PDB file of C-alpha atoms in Angstrom:
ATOM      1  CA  UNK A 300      93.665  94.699  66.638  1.00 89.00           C
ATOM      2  CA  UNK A 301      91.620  97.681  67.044  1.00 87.00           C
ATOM      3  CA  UNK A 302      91.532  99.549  70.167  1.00 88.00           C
ATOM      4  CA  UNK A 303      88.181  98.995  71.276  1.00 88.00           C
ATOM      5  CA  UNK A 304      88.323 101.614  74.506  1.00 85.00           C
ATOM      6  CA  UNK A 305      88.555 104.046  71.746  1.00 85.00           C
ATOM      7  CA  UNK A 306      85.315 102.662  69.701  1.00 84.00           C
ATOM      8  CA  UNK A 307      82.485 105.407  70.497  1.00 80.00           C
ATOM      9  CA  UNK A 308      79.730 106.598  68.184  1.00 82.00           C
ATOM     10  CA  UNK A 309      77.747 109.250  70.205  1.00 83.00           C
ATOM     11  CA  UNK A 310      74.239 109.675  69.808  1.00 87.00           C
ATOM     12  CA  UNK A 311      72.125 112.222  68.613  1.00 83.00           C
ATOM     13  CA  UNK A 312      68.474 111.513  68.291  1.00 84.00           C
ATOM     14  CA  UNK A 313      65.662 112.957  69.552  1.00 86.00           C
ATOM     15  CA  UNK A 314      65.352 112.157  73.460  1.00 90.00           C
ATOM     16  CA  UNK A 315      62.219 110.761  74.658  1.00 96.00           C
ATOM     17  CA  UNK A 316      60.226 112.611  77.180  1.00 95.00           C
ATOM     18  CA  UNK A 317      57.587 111.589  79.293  1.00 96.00           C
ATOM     19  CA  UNK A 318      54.714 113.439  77.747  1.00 96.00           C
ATOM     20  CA  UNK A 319      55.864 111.946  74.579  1.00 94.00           C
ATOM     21  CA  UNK A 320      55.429 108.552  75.823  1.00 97.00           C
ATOM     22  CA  UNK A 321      52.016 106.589  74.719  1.00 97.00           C
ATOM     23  CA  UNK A 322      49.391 105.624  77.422  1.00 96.00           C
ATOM     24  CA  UNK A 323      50.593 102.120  77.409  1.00 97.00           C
ATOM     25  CA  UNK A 324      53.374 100.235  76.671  1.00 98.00           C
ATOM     26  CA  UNK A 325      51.894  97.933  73.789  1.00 98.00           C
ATOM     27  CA  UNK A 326      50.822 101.497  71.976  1.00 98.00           C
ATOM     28  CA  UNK A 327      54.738 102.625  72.613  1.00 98.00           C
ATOM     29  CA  UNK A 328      55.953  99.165  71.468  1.00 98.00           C
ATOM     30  CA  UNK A 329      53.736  99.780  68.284  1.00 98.00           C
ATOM     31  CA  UNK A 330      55.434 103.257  67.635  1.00 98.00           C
ATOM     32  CA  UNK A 331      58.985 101.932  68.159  1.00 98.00           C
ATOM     33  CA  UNK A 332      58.070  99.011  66.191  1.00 98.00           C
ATOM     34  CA  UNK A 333      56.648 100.723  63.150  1.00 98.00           C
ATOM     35  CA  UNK A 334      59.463 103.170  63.069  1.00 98.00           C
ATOM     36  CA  UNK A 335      62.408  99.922  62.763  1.00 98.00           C
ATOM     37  CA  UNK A 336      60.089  98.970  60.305  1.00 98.00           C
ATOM     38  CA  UNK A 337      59.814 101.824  58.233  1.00 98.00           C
ATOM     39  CA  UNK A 338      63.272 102.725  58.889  1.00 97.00           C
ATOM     40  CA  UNK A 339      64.137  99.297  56.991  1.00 97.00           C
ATOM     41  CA  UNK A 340      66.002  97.411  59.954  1.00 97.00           C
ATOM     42  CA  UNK A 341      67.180  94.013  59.047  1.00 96.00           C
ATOM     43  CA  UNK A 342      64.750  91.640  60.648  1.00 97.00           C
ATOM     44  CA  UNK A 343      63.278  93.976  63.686  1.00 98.00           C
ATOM     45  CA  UNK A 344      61.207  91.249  65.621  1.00 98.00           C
ATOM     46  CA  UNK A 345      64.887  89.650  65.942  1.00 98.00           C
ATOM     47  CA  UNK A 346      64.590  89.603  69.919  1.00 98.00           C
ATOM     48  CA  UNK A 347      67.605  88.530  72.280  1.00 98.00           C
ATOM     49  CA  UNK A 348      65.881  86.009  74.833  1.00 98.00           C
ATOM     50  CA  UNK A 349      67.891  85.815  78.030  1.00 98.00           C
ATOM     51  CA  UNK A 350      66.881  82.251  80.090  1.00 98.00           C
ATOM     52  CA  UNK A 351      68.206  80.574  83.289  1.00 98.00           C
ATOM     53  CA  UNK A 352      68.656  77.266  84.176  1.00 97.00           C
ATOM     54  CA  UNK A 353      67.023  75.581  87.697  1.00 96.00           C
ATOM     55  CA  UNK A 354      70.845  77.063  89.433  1.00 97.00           C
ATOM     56  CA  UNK A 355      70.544  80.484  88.158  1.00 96.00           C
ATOM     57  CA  UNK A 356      72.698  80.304  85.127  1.00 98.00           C
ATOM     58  CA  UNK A 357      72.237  82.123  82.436  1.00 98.00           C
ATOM     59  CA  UNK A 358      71.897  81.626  78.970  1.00 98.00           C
ATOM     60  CA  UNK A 359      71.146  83.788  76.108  1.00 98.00           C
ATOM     61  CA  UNK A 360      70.207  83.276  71.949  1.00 98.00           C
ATOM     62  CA  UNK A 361      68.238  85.565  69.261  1.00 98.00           C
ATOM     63  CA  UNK A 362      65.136  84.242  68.091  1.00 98.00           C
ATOM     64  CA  UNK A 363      62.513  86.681  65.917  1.00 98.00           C
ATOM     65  CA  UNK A 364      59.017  87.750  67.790  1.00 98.00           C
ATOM     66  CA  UNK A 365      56.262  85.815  65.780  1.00 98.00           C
ATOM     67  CA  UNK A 366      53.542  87.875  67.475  1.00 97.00           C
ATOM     68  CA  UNK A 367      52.751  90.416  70.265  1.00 98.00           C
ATOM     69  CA  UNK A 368      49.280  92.061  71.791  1.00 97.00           C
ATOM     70  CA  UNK A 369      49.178  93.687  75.115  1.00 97.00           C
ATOM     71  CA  UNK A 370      49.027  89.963  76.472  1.00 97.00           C
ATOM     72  CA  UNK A 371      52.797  89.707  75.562  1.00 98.00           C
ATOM     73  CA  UNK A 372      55.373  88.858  73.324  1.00 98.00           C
ATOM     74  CA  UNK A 373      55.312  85.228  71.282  1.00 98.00           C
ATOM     75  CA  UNK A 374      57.943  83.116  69.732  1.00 98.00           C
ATOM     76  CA  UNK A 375      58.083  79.524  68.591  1.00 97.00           C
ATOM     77  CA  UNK A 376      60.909  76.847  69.364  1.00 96.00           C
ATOM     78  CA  UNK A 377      61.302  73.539  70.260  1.00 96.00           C
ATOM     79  CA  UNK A 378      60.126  72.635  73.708  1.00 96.00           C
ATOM     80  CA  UNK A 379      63.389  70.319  74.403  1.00 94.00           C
ATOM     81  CA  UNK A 380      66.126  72.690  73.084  1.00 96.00           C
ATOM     82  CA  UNK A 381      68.132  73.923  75.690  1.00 96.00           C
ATOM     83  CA  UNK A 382      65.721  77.464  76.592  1.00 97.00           C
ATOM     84  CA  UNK A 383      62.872  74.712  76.614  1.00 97.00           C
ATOM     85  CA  UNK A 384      64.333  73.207  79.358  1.00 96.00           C
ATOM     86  CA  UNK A 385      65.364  76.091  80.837  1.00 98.00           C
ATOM     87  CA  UNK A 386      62.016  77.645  80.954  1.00 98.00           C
ATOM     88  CA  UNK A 387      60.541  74.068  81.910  1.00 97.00           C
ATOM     89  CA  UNK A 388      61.877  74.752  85.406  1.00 98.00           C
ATOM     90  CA  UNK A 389      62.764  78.558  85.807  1.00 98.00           C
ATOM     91  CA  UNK A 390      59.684  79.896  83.535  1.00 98.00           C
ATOM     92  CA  UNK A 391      60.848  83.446  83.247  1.00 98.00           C
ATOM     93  CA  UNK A 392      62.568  85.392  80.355  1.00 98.00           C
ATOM     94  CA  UNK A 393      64.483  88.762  79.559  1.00 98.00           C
ATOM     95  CA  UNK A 394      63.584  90.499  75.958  1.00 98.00           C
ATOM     96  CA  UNK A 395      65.954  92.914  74.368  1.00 98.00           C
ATOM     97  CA  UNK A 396      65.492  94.716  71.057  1.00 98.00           C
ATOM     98  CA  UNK A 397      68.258  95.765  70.000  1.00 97.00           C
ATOM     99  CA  UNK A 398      67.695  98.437  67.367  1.00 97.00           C
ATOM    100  CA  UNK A 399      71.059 100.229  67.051  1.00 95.00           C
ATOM    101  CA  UNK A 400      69.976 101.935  64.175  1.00 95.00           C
ATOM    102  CA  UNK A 401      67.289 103.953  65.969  1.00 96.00           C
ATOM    103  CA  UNK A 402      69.499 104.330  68.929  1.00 96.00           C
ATOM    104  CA  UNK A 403      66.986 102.710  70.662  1.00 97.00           C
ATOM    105  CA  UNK A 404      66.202  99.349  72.814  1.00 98.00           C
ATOM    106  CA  UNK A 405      63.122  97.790  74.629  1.00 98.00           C
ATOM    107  CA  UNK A 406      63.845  95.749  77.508  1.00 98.00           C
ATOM    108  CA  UNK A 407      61.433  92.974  78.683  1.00 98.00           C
ATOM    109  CA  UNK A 408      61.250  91.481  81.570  1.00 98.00           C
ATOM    110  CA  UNK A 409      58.440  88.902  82.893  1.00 98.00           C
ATOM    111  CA  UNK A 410      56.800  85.329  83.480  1.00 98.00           C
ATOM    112  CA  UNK A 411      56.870  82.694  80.563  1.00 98.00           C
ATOM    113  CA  UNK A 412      54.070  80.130  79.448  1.00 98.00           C
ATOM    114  CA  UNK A 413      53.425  78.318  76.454  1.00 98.00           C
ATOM    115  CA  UNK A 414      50.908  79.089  74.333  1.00 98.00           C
ATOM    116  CA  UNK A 415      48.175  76.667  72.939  1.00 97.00           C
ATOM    117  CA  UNK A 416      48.193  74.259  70.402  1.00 97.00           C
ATOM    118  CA  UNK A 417      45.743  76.544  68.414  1.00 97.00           C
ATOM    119  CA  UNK A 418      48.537  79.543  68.666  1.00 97.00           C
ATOM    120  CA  UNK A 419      51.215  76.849  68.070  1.00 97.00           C
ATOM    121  CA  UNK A 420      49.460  75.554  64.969  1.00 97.00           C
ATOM    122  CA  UNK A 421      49.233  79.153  64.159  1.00 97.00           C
ATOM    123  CA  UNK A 422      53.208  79.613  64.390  1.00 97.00           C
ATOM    124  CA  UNK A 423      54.323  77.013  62.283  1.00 97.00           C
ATOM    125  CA  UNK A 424      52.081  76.251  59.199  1.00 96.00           C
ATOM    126  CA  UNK A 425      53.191  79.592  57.780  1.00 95.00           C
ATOM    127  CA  UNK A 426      56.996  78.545  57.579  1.00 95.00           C
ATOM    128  CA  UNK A 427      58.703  77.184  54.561  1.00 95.00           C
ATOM    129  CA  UNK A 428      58.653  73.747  54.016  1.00 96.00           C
ATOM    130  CA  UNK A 429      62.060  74.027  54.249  1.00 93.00           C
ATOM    131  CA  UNK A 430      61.884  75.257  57.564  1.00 94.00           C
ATOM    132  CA  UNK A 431      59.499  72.812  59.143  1.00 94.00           C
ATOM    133  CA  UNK A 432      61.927  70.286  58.178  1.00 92.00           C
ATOM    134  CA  UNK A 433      64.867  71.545  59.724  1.00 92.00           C
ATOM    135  CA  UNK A 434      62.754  72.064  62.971  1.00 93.00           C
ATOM    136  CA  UNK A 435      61.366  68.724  62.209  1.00 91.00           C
ATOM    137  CA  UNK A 436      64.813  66.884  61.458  1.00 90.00           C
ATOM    138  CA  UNK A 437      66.802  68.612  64.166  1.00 86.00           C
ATOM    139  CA  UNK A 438      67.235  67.711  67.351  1.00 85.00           C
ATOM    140  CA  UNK A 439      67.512  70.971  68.975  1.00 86.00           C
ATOM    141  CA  UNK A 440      70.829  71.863  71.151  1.00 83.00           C
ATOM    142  CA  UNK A 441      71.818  68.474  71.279  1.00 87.00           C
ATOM    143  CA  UNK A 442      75.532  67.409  69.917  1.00 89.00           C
ATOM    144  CA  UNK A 443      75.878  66.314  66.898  1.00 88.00           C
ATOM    145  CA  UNK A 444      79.192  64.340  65.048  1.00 92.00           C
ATOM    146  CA  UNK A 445      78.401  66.600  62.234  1.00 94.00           C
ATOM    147  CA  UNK A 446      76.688  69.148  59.941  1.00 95.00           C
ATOM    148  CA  UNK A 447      76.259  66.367  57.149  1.00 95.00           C
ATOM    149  CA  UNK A 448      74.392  63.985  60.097  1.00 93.00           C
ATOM    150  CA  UNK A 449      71.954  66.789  59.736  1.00 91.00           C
ATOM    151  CA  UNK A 450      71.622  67.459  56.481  1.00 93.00           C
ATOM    152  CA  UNK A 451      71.320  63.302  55.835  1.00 94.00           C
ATOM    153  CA  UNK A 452      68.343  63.830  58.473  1.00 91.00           C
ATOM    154  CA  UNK A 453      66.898  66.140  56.793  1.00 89.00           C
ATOM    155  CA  UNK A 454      67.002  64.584  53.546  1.00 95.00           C
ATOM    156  CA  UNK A 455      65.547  61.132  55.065  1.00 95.00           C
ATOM    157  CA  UNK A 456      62.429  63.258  56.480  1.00 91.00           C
ATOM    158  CA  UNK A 457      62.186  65.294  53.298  1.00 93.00           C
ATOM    159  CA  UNK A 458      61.829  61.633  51.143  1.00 94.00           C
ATOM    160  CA  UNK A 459      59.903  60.308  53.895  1.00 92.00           C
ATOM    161  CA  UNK A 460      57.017  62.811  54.075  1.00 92.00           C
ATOM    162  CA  UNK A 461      54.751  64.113  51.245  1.00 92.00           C
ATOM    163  CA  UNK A 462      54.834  67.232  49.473  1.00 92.00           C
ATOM    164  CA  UNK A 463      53.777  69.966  51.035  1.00 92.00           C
ATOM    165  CA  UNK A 464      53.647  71.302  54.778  1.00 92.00           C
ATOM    166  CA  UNK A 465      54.679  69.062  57.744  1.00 94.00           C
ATOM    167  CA  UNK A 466      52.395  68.789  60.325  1.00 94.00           C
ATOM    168  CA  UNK A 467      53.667  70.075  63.737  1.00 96.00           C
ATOM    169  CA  UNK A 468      55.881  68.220  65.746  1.00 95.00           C
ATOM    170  CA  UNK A 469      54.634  67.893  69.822  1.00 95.00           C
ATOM    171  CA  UNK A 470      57.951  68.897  70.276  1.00 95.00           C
ATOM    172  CA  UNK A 471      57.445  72.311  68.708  1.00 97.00           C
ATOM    173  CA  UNK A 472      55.418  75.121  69.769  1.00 97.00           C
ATOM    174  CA  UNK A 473      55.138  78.525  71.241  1.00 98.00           C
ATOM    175  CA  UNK A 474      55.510  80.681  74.520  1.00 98.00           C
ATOM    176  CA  UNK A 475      54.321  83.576  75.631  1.00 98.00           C
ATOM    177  CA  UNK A 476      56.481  86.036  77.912  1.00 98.00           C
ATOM    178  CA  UNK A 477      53.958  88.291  80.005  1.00 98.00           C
ATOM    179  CA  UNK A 478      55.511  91.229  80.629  1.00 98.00           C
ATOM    180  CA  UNK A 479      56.434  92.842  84.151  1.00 97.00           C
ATOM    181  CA  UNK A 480      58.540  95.106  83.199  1.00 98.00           C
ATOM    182  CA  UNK A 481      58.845  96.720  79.902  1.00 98.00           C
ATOM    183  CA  UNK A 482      61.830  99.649  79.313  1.00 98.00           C
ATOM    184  CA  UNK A 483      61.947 101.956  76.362  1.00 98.00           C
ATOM    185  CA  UNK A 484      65.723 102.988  76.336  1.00 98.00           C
ATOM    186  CA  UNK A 485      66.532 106.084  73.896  1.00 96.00           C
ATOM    187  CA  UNK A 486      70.404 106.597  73.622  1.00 95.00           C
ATOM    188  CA  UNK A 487      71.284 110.970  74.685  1.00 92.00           C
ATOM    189  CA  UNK A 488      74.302 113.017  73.613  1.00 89.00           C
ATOM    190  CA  UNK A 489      77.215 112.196  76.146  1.00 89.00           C
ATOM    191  CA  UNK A 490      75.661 108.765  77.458  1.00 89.00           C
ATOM    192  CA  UNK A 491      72.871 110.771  79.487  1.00 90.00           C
ATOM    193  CA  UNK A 492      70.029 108.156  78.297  1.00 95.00           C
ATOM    194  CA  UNK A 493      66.360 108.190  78.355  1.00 96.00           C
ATOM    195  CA  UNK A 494      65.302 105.545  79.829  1.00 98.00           C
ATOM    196  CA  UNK A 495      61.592 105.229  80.881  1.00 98.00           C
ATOM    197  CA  UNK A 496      59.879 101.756  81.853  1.00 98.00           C
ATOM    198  CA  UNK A 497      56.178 100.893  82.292  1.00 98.00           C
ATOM    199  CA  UNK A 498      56.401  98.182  85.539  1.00 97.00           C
ATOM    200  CA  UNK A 499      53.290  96.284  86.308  1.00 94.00           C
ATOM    201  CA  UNK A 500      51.544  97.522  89.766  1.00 91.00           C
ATOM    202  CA  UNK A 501      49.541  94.137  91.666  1.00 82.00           C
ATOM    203  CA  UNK A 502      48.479  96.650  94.324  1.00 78.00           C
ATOM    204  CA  UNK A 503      47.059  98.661  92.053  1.00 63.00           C
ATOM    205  CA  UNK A 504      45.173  95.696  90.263  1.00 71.00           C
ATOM    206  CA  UNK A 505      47.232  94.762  87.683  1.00 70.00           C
ATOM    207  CA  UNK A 506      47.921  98.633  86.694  1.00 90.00           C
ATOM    208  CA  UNK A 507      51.211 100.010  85.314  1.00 95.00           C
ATOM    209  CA  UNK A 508      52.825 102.927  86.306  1.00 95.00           C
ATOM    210  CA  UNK A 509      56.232 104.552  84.536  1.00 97.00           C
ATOM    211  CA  UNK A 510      59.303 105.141  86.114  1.00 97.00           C
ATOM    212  CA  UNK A 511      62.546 107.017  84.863  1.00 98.00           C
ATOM    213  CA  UNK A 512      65.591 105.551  85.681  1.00 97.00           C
ATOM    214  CA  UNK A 513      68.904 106.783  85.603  1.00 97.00           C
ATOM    215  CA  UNK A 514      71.718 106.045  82.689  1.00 95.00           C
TER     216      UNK A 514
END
């Protein structure tokens, strides 16, 4: 068993300053974004989404960004899988990027609402057929006996349908999470983090101001 009070791998990228910082936070997401890209990151709009339930507890999964303007950040899921319900009755969300690579990770915070069925339509027919079955043929986060009930499922729906793309399931679409907060988090030599945050100002009309906060 390794000793993991002993696993450390300090950091030694550039810092990020505050004159460095774009005017906005979509322009800064853009930046960030491009360099995981270009840096060759496996899948960089992978996104941890952080729900809670109508009694506060949490709940957490990856799911990959399908789209993002200055509106907010999009994915597509099932609306009766477990962060479905979840964001049926608590509809707010937590983001995290996680690009270790860059030493770097954007934090989201903000209010969730599902998109329309336009944007939803606009989710799913680019996936796989494959895909849309699976979505299609799965009954999201509910228990199942076991993995070859699914794949029989899938089969049946596969045989059932005709070739080519399914059309979308009213089960299956896509939400938007509107940011409040969003935190550009740049790991520093000896743990002293940048950490600088664009946070939404109402009494300033809807205007954002930046913040540092402390490691």
């Amino acid at each position: 068993m390794p000793d993991l009070s002993r696993m450390r791998r300090d950091y030694d990228r550039q810092g990020l300053r505050e004159e460095d910082l774009a005017p906005t936070w979509v322009e800064q997401f853009d930046r960030w974004f491009g360099d995981a890209v270009a840096a060759g990151l496996p899948e960089p709009n992978a996104v941890v989404v952080a729900t809670a339930d109508a009694d506060g507890a949490p709940d957490a999964r990856i799911v990959l960004v399908k789209g993002y303007d200055e509106y907010g950040f999009v994915f597509g899921t099932s609306y009766a899988s477990a962060k479905g319900a979840q964001l049926a009755v608590n509809p707010r969300a937590a983001l995290v990027f996680p690009w270790h690579a860059q030493q770097r990770q954007v934090r989201v915070t903000g209010r969730v609402e599902r998109v329309g069925d336009r944007a939803s339509d606009d989710l799913w027919d680019p996936r796989p057929r494959g895909a849309q079955l699976a979505a299609a043929a799965s009954l999201q986060s509910t228990v199942v006996d076991s993995r070859d009930e699914l794949v029989a499922r899938l089969r049946r729906l596969d045989a059932d349908t005709p070739d080519g793309k399914l059309p979308r399931p009213e089960v299956w679409g896509g939400y938007r999470v509107l940011p409040d907060v969003v935190e550009f988090w740049q790991g520093g030599a000896d743990r002293l983090h940048d950490r600088l945050r664009f946070v939404r100002d109402d009494a300033e009309g809807g205007g954002w101001v930046v913040q540092r906060l402390a490691p």
